[in-house]
Tab-separated table of N, CA and C in Angstrom:
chain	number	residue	atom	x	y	z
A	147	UNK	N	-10.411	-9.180	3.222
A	147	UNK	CA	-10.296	-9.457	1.796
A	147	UNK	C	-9.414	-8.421	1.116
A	148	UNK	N	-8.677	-9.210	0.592
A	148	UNK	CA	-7.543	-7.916	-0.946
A	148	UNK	C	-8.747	-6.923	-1.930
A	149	UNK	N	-8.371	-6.066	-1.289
A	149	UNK	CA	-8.898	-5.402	-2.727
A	149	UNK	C	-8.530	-5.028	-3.852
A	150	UNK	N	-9.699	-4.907	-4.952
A	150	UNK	CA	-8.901	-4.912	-6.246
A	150	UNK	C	-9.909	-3.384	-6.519
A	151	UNK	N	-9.325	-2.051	-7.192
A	151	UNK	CA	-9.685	-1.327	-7.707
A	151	UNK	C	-10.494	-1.622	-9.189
A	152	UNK	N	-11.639	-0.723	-9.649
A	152	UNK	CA	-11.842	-1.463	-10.903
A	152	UNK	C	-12.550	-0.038	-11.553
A	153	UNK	N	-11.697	0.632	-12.351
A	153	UNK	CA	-12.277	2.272	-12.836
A	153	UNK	C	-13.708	1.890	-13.525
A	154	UNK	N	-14.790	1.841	-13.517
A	154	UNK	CA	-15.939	1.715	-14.695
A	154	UNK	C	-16.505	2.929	-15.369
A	155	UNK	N	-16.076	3.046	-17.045
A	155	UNK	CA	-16.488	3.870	-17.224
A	155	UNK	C	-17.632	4.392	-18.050
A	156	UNK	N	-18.465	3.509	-17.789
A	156	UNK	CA	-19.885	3.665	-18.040
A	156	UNK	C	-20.793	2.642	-17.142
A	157	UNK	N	-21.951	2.881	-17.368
A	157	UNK	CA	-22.841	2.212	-16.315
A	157	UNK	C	-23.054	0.983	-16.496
A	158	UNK	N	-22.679	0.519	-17.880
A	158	UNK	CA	-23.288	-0.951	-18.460
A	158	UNK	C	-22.429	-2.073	-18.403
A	159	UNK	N	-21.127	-0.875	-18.371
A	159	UNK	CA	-19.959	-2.175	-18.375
A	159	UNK	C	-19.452	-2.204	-16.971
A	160	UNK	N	-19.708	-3.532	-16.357
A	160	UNK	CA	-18.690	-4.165	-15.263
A	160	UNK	C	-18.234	-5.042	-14.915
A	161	UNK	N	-17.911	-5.847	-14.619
A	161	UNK	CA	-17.373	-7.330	-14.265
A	161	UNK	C	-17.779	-8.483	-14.608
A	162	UNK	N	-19.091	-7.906	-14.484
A	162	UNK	CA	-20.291	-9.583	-14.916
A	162	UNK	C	-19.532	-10.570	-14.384
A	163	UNK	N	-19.626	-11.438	-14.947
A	163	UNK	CA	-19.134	-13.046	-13.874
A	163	UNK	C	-17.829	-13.025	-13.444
A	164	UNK	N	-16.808	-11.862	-14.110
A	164	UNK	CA	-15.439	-11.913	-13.249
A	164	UNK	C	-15.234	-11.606	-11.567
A	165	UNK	N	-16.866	-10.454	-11.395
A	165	UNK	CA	-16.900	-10.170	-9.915
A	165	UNK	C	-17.112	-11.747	-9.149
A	166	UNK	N	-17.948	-12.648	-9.378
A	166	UNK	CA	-18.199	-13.417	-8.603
A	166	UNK	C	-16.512	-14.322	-8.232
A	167	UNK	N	-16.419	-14.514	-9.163
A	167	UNK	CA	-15.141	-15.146	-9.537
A	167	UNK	C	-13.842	-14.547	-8.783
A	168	UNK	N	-13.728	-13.107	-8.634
A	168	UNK	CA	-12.579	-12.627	-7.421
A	168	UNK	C	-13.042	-12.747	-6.133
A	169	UNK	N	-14.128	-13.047	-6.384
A	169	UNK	CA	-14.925	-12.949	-4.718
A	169	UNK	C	-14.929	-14.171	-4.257
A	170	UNK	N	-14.995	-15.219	-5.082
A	170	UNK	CA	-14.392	-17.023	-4.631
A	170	UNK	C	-13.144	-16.809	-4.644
A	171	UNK	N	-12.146	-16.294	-4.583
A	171	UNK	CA	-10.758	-16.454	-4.731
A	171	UNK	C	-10.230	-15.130	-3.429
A	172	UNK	N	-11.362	-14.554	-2.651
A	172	UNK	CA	-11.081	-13.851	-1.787
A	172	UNK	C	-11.046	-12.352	-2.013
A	173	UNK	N	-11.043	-11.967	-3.258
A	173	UNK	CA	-10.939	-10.498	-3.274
A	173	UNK	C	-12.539	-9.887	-3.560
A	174	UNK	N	-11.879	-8.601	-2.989
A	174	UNK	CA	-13.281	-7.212	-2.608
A	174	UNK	C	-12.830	-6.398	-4.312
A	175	UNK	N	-13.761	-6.230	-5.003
A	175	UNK	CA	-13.932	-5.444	-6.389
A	175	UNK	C	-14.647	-4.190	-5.900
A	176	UNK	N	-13.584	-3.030	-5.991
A	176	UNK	CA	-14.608	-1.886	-5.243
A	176	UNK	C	-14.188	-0.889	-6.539
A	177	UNK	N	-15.363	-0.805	-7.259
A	177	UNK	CA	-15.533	0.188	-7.898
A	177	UNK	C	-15.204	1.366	-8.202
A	178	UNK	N	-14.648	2.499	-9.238
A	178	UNK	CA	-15.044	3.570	-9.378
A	178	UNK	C	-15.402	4.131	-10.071
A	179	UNK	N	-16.678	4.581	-10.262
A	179	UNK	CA	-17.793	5.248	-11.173
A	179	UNK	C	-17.302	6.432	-11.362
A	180	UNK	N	-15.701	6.927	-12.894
A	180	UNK	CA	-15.187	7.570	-12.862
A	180	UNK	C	-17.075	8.517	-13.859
A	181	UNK	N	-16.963	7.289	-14.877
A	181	UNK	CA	-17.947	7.826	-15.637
A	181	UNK	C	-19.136	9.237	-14.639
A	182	UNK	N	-19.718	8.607	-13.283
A	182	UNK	CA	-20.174	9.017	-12.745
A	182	UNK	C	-20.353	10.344	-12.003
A	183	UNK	N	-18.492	11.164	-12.174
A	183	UNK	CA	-17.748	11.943	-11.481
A	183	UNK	C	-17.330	11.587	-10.214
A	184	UNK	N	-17.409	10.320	-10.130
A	184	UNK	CA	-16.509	9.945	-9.017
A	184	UNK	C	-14.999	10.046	-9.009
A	185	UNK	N	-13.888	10.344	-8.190
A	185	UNK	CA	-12.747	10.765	-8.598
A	185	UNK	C	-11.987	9.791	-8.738
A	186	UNK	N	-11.076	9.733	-9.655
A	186	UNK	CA	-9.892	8.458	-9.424
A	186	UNK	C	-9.403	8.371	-8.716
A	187	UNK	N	-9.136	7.436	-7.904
A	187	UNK	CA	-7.589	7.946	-6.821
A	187	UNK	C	-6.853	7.710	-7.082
A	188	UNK	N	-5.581	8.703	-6.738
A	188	UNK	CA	-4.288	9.479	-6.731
A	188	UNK	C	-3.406	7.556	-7.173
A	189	UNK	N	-4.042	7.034	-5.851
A	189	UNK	CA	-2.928	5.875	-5.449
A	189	UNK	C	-3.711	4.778	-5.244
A	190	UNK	N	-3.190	3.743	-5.430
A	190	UNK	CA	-4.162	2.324	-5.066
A	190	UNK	C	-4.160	2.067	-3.767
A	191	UNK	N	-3.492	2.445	-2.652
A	191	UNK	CA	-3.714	2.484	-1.302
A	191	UNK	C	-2.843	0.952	-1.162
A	192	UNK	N	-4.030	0.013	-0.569
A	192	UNK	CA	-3.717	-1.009	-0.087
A	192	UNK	C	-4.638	-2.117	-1.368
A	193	UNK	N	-4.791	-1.513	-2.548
A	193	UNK	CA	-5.832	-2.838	-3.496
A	193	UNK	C	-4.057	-3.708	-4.269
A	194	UNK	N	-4.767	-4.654	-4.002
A	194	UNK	CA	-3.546	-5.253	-4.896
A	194	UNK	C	-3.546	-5.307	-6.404
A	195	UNK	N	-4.668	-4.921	-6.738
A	195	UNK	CA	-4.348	-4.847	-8.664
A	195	UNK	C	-6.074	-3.896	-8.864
A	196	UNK	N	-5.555	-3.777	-10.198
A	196	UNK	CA	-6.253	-2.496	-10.937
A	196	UNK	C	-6.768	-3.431	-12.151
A	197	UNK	N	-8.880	-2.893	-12.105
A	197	UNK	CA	-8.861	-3.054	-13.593
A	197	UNK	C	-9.595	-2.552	-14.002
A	198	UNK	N	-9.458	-2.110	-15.169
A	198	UNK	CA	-10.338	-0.960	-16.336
A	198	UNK	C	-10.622	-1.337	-17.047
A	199	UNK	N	-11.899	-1.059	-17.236
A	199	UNK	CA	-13.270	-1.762	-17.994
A	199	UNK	C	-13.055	-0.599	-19.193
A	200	UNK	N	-14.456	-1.370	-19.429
A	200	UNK	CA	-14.390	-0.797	-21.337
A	200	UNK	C	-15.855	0.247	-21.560
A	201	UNK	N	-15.776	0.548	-22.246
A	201	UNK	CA	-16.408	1.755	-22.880
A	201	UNK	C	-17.096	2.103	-23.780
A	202	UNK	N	-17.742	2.913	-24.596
A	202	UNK	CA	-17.801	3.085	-25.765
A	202	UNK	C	-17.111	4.529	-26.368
A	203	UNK	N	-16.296	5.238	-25.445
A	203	UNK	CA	-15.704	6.363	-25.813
A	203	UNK	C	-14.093	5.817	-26.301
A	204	UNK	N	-13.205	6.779	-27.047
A	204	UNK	CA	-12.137	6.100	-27.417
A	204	UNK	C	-10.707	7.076	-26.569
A	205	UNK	N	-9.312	6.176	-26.496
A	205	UNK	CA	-8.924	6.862	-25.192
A	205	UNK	C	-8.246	8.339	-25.898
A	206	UNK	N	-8.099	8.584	-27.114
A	206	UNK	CA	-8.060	9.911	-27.558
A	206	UNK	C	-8.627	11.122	-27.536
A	207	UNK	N	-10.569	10.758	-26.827
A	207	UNK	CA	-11.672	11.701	-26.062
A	207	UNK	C	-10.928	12.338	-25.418
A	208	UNK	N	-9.995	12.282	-24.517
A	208	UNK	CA	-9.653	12.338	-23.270
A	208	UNK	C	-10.571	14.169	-23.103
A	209	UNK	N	-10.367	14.871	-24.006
A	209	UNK	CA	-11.225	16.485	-24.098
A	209	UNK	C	-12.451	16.244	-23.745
A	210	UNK	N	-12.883	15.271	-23.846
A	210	UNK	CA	-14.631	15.035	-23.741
A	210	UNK	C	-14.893	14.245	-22.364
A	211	UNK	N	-13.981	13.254	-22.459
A	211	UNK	CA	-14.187	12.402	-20.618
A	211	UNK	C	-12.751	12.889	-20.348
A	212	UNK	N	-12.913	13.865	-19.678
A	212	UNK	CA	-11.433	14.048	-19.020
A	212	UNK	C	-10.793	13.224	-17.825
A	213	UNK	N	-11.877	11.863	-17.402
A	213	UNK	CA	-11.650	11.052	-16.269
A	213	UNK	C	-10.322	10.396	-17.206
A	214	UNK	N	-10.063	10.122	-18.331
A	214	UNK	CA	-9.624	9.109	-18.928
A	214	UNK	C	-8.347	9.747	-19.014
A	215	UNK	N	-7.555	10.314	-18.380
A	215	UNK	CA	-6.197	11.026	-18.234
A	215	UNK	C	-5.917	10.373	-16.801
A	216	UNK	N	-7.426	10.838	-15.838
A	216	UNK	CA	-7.108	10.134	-14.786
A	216	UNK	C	-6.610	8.884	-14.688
A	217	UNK	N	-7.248	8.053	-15.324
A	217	UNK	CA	-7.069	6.634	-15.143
A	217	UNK	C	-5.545	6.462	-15.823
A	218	UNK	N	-5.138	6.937	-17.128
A	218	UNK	CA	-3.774	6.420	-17.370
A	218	UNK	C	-3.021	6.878	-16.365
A	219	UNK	N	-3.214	7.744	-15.327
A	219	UNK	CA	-2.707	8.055	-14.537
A	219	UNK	C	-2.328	7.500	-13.612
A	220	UNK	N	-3.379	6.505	-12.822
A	220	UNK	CA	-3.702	5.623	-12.168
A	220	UNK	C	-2.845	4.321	-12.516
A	221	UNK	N	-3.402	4.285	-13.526
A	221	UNK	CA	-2.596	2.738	-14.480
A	221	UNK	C	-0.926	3.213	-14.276
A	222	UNK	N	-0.615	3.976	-14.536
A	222	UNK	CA	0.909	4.285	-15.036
A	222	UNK	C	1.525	4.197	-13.455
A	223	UNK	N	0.311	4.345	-12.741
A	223	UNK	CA	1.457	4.469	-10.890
A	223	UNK	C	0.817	3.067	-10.272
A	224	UNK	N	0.501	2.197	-10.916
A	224	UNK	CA	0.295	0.673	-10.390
A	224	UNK	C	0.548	-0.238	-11.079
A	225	UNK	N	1.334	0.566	-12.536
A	225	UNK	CA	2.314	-0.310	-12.963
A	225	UNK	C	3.648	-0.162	-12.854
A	226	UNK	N	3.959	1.235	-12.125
A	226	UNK	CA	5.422	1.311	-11.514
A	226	UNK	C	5.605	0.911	-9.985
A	227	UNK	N	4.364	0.610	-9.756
A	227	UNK	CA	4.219	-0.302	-8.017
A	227	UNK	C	4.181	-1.810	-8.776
A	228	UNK	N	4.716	-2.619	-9.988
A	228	UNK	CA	4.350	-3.685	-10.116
A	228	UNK	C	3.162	-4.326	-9.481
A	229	UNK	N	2.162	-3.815	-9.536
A	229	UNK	CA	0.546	-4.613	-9.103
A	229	UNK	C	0.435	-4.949	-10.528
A	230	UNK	N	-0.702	-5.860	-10.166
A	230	UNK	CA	-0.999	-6.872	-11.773
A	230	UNK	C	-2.434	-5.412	-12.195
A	231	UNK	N	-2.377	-5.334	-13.550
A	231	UNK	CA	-3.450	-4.288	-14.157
A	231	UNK	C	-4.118	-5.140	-15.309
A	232	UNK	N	-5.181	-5.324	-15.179
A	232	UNK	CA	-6.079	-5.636	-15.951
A	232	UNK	C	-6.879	-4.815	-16.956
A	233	UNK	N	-6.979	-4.740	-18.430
A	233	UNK	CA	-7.872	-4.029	-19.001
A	233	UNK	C	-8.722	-4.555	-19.939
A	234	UNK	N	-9.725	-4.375	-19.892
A	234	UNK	CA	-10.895	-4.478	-20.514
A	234	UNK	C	-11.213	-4.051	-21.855
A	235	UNK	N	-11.295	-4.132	-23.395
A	235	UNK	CA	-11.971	-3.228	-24.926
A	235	UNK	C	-11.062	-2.368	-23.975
A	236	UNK	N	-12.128	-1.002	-24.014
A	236	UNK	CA	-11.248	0.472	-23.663
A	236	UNK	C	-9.793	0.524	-22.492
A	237	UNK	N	-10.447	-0.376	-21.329
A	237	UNK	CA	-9.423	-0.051	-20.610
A	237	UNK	C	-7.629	-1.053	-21.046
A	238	UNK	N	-7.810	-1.904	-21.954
A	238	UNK	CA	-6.535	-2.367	-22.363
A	238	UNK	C	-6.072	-1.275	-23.510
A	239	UNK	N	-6.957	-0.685	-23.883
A	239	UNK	CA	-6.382	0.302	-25.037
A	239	UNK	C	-5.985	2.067	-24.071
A	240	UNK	N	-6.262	1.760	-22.880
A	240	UNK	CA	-5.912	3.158	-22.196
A	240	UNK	C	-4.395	2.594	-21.278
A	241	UNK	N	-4.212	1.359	-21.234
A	241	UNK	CA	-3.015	0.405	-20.660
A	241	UNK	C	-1.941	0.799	-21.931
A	242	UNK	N	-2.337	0.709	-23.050
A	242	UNK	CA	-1.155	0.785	-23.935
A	242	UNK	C	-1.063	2.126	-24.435
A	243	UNK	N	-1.844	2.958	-24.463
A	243	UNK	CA	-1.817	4.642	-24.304
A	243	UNK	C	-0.598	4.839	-23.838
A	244	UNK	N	-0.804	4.442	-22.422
A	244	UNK	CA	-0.078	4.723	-21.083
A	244	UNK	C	1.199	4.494	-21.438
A	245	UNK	N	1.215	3.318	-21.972
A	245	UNK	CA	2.742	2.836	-22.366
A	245	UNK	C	3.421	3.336	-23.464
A	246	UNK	N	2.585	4.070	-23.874
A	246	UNK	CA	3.309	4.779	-25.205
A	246	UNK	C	3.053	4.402	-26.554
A	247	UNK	N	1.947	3.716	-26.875
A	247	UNK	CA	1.781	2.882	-28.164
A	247	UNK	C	0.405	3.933	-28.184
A	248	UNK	N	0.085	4.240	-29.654
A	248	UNK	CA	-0.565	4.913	-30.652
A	248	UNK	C	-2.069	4.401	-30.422
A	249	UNK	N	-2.741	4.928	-30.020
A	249	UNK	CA	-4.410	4.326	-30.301
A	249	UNK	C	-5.042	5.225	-30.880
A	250	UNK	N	-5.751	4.883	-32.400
A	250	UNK	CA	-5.950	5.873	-33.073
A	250	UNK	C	-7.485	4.976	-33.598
A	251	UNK	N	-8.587	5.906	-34.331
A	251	UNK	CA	-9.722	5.436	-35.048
A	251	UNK	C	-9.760	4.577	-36.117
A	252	UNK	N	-10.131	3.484	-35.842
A	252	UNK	CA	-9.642	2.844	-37.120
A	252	UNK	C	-10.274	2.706	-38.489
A	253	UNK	N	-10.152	2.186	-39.768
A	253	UNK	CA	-10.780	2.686	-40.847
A	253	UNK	C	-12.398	2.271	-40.591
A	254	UNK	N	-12.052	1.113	-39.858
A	254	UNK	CA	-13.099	-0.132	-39.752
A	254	UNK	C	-13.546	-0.447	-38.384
A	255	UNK	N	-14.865	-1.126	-38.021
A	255	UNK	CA	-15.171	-1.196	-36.663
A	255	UNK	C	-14.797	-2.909	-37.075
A	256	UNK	N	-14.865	-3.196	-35.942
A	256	UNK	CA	-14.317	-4.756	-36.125
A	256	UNK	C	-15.289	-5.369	-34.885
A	257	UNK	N	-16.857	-5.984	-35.526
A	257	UNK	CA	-17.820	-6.408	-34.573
A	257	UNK	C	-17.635	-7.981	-34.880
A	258	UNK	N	-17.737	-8.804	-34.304
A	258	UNK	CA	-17.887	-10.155	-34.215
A	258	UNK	C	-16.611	-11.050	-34.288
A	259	UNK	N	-16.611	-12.228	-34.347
A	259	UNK	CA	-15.568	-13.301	-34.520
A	259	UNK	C	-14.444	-13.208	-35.050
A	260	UNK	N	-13.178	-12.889	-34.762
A	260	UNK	CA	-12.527	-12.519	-35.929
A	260	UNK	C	-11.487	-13.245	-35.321
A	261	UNK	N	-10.191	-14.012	-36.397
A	261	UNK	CA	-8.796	-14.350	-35.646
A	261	UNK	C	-7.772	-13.801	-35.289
A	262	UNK	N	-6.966	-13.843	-34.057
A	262	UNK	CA	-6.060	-13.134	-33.128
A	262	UNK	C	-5.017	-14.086	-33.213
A	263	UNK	N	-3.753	-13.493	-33.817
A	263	UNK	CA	-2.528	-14.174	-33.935
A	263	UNK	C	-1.349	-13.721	-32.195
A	264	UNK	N	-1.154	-14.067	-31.792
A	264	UNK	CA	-0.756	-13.971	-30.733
A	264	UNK	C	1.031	-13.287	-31.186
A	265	UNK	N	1.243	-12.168	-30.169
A	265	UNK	CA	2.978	-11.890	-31.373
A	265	UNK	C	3.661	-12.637	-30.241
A	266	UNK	N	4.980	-12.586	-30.444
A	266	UNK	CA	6.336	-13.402	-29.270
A	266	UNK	C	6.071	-13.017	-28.369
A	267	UNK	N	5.688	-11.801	-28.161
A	267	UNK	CA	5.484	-10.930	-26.876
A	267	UNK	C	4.380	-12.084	-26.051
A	268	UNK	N	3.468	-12.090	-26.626
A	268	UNK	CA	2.001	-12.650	-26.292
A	268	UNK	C	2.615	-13.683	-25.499
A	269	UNK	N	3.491	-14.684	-26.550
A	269	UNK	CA	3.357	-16.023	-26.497
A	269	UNK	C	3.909	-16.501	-25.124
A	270	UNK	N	4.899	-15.250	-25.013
A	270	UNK	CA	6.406	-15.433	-24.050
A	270	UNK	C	5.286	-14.808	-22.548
A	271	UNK	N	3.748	-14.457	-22.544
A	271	UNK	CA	3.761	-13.685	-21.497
A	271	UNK	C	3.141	-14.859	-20.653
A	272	UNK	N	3.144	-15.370	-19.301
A	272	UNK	CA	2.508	-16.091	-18.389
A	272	UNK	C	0.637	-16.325	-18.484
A	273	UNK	N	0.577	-15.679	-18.777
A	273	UNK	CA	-1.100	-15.270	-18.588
A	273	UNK	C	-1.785	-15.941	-19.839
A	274	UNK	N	-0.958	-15.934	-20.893
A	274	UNK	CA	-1.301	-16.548	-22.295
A	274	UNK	C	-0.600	-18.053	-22.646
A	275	UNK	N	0.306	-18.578	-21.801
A	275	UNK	CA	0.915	-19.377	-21.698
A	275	UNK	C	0.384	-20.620	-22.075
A	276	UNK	N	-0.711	-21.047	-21.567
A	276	UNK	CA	-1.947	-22.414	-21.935
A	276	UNK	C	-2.826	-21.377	-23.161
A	277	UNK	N	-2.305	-20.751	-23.899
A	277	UNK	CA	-3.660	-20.369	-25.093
A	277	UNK	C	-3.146	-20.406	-26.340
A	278	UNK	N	-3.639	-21.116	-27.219
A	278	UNK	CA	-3.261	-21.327	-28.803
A	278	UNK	C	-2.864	-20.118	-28.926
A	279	UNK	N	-1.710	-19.987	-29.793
A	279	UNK	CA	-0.767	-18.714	-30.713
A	279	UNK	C	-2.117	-18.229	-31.706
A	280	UNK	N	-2.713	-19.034	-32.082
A	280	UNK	CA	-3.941	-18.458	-33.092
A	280	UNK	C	-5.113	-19.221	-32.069
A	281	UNK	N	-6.163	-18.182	-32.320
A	281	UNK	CA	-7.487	-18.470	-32.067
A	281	UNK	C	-8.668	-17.417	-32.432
A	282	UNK	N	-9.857	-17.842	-32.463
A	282	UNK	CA	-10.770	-16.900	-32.637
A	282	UNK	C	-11.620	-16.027	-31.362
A	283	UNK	N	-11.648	-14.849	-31.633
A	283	UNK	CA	-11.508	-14.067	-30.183
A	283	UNK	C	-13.267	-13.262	-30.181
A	284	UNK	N	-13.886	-12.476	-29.718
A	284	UNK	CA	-15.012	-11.704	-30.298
A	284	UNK	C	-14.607	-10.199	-30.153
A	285	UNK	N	-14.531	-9.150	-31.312
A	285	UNK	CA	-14.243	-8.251	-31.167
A	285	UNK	C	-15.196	-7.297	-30.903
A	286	UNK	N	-15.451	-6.447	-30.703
A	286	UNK	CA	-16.807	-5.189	-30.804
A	286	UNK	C	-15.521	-3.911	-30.268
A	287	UNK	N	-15.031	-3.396	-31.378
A	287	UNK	CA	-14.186	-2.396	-31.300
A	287	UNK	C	-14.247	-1.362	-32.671
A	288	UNK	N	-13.769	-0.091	-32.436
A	288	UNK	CA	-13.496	0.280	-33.965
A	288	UNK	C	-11.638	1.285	-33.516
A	289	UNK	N	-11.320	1.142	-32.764
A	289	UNK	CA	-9.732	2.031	-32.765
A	289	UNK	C	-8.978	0.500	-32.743
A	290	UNK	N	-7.820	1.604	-33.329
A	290	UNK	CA	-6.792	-0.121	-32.797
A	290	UNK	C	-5.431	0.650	-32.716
């Protein structure tokens, strides 16, 4: 089976029904409990894609969870190996860290239903391709 790396950085958040779901489609979800002090690794080895779950810390902590340097670390060398990277609440906001875009506290926490306008970027990307330009999404965030 392909493996897929998957940083978790807390105990509560993990895959829930996405694990079963790579595991009908053939892939091994092998964990790392950075939260835990487990170490990141350097390199993805032989996993074919990366994904980072979410949190309740924000990726500007990095002084407080210092794993979370690791991981953009991680992210930033399995997205210059073109592997597909997946992120999760925190871990899509430690994906665009990485990339150079601003994640900062926001005025407001943004809990429940709210609408998501999709930008060109979105629209033009494969993955979003079959999904309305507008729809209603569930948020439980407060950085943006």
């Amino acid at each position: 089976m392909a493996e897929i790396k998957v940083l978790q950085n807390v105990h509560c958040e993990d895959l829930g029904i996405i694990y079963q779901v790579l595991k009908n489609y053939g892939f091994e979800p092998r964990y790392v409990q950075s939260y835990a002090g487990e170490a990141v690794p350097k390199a993805l080895d032989d996993a074919v894609a990366l994904i980072v779950m979410g949190g309740p810390m924000g990726v500007y902590e990095h002084a407080r969870y210092p794993f979370l340097l690791e991981e953009m670390r991680l992210i930033e060398v399995a997205l210059k190996a073109q592997k597909p990277v997946l992120g999760i609440c925190l871990g899509s906001q430690l994906i665009a860290a990485t990339l150079g875009a601003k994640v900062t506290q926001g005025a407001v926490k943004e809990i429940g239903w709210h609408k998501v306008e999709l930008s060109d970027v979105g629209r033009g990307d494969s993955m979003w391709r079959e999904v309305e330009s507008s729809f209603v999404g569930y948020h439980w965030h407060g950085d943006v």
